[in-house]
Coordinates of C-alpha atoms in Angstrom, one line a residue:
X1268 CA 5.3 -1.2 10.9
X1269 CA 7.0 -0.6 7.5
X1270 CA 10.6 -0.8 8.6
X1271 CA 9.1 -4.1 10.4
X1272 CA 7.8 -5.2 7.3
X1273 CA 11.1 -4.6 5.0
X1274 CA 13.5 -5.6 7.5
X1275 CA 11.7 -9.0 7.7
X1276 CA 12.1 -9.2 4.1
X1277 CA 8.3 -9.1 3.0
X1278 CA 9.1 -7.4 -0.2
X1279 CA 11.5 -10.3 -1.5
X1280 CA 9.7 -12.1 -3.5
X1281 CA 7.1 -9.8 -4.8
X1282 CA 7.3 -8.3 -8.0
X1283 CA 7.4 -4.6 -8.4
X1284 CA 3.4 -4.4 -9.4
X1285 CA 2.6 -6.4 -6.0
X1286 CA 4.8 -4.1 -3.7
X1287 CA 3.5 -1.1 -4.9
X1288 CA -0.5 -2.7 -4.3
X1289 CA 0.3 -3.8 -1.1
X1290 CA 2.3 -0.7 0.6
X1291 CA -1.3 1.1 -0.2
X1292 CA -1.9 -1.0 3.0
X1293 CA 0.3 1.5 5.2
X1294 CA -1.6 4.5 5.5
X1295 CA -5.2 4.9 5.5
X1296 CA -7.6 5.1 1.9
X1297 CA -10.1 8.0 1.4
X1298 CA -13.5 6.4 1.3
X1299 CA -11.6 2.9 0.9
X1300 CA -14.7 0.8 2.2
X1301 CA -15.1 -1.5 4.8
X1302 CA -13.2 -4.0 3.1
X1303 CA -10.2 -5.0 5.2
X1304 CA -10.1 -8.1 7.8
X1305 CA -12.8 -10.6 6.2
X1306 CA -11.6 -9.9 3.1
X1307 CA -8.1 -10.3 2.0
X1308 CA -6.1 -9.6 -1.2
X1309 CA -7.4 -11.7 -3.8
X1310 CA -3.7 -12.7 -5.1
X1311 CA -2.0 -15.4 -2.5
X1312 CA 1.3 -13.9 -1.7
X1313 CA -0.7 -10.1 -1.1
X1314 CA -2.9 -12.1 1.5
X1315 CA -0.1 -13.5 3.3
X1316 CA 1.6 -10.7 3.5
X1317 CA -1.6 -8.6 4.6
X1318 CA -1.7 -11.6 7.8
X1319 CA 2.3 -10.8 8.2
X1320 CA 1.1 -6.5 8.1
X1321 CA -1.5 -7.1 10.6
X1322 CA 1.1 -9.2 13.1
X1323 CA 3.2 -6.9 13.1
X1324 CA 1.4 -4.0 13.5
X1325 CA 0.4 -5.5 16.7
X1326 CA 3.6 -6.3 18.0
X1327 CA 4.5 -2.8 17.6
X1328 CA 1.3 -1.9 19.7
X1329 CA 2.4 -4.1 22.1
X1330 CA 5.9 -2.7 22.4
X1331 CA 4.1 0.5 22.8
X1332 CA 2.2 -0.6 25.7
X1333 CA 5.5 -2.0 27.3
X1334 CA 6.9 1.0 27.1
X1335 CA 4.2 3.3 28.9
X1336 CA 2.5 4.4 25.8
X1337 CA -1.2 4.5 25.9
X1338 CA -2.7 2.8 22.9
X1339 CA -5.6 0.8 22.0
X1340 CA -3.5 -2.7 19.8
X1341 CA -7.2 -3.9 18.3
X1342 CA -7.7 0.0 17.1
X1343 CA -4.2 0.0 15.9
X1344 CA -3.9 -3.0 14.1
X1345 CA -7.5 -2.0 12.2
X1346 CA -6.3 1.5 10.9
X1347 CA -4.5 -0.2 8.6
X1348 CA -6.4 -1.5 5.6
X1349 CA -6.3 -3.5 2.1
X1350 CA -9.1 -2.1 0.0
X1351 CA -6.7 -0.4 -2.4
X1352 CA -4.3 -3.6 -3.0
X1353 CA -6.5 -5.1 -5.8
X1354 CA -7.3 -1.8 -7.1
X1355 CA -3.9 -0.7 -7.2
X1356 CA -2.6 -4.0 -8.6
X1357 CA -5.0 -3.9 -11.5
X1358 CA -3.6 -0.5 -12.2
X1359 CA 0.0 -1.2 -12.0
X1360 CA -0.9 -4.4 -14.1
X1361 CA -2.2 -1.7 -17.0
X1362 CA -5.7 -1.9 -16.4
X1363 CA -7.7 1.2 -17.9
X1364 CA -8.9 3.7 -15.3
X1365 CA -12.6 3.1 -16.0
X1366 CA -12.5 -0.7 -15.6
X1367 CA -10.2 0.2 -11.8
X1368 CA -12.9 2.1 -11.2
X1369 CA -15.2 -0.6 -11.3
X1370 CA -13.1 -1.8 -8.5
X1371 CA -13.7 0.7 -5.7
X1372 CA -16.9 2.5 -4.5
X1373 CA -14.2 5.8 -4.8
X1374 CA -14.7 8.8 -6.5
X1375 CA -12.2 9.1 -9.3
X1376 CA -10.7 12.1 -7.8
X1377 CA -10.1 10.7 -4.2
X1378 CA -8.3 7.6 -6.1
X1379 CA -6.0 10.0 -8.5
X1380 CA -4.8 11.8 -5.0
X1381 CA -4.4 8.2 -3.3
X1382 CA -2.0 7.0 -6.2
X1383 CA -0.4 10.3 -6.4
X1384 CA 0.0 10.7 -2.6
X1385 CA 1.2 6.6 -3.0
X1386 CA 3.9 7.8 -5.7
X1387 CA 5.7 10.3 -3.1
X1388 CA 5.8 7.1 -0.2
X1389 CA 7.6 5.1 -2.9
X1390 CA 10.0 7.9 -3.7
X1391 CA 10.9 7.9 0.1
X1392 CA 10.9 4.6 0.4
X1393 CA 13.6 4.3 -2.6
X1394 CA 15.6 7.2 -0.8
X1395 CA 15.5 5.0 2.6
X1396 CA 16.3 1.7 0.5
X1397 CA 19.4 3.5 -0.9
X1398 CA 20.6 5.1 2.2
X1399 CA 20.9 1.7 4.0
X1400 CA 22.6 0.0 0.6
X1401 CA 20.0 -1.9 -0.8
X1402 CA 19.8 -1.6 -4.0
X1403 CA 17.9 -4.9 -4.8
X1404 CA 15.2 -3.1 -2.7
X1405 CA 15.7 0.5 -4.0
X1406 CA 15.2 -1.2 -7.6
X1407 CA 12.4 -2.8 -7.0
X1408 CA 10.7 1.1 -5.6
X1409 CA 12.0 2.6 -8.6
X1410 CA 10.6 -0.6 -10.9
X1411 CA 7.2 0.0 -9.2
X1412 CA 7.5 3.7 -9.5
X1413 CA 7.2 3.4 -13.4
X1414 CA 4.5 1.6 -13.7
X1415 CA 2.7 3.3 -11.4
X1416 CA 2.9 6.4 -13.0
X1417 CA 0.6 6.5 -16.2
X1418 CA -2.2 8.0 -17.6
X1419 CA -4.8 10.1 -16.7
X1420 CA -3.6 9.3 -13.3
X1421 CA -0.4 11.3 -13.8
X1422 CA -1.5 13.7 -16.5
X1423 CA -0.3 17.4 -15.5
X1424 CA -3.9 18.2 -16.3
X1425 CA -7.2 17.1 -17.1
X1426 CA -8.5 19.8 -18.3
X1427 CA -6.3 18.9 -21.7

């Protein structure tokens, strides 16, 4: 579903912040709620591009199917949820950690092990976005990459 999703171009006219929130949509959240479907991102651009995520995650069920593969498209299509986009955004943006918080129903830990587990897909996803020569793309990882990583989020410790 990502190489779907980058291949149709999805990330071209988001800004670093907003592809970083909305690739939190590609694996699932610990604890991340219920809120996915009925409620989409609350910035325009993340909600389209959740509707473009969820069409083609079925097409890629349905290619699946074609080729012999048992697999349930409406269960597929539903694993993949939004409920860290606008809490991920808000961090990127430079929101404090106790007012993202406020955001989720997450414990802090889970969410520090979700952004640091995010931090490694972007690192891929930069190595894959310079391996096929696009460095438009690779920037825009690497861009997202630094403003992810801040604060107590990133701290080598917290028992400082």
């Amino acid at each position: 579903v990502a190489t779907e999703l980058i291949l149709e171009g999805i990330a071209n006219d988001m800004t670093p912040a907003q592809l970083v929130a909305f690739l939190t949509c590609l694996y699932p959240a610990e604890g991340g709620g219920s809120r996915h479907v009925e409620n989409p991102p609350s910035v325009p651009i993340l909600a389209d591009a959740w509707k473009r995520l969820r069409e083609a995650a079925s097409r890629v069920a349905r290619v699946q199917r074609e080729c012999g593969i048992e697999l349930d498209e409406k269960g597929y299509v539903e694993q993949f949820r939004n409920s860290l986009v606008d809490v991920t955004l808000a961090w990127c943006e430079g929101k404090k950690f106790q007012d993202v918080m406020k955001m989720t129903k997450m414990f802090e830990g889970s969410l520090i092990r979700v952004l640091r587990r995010h931090d490694e897909l972007l690192d891929q996803l930069h190595s894959a976005a310079m391996s096929v020569g696009d460095d438009a793309l690779s920037q825009k990882f690497t861009a997202g990459r630094k403003i992810l990583k801040r604060g107590v989020v990133f701290a080598s410790s917290l028992y400082l």
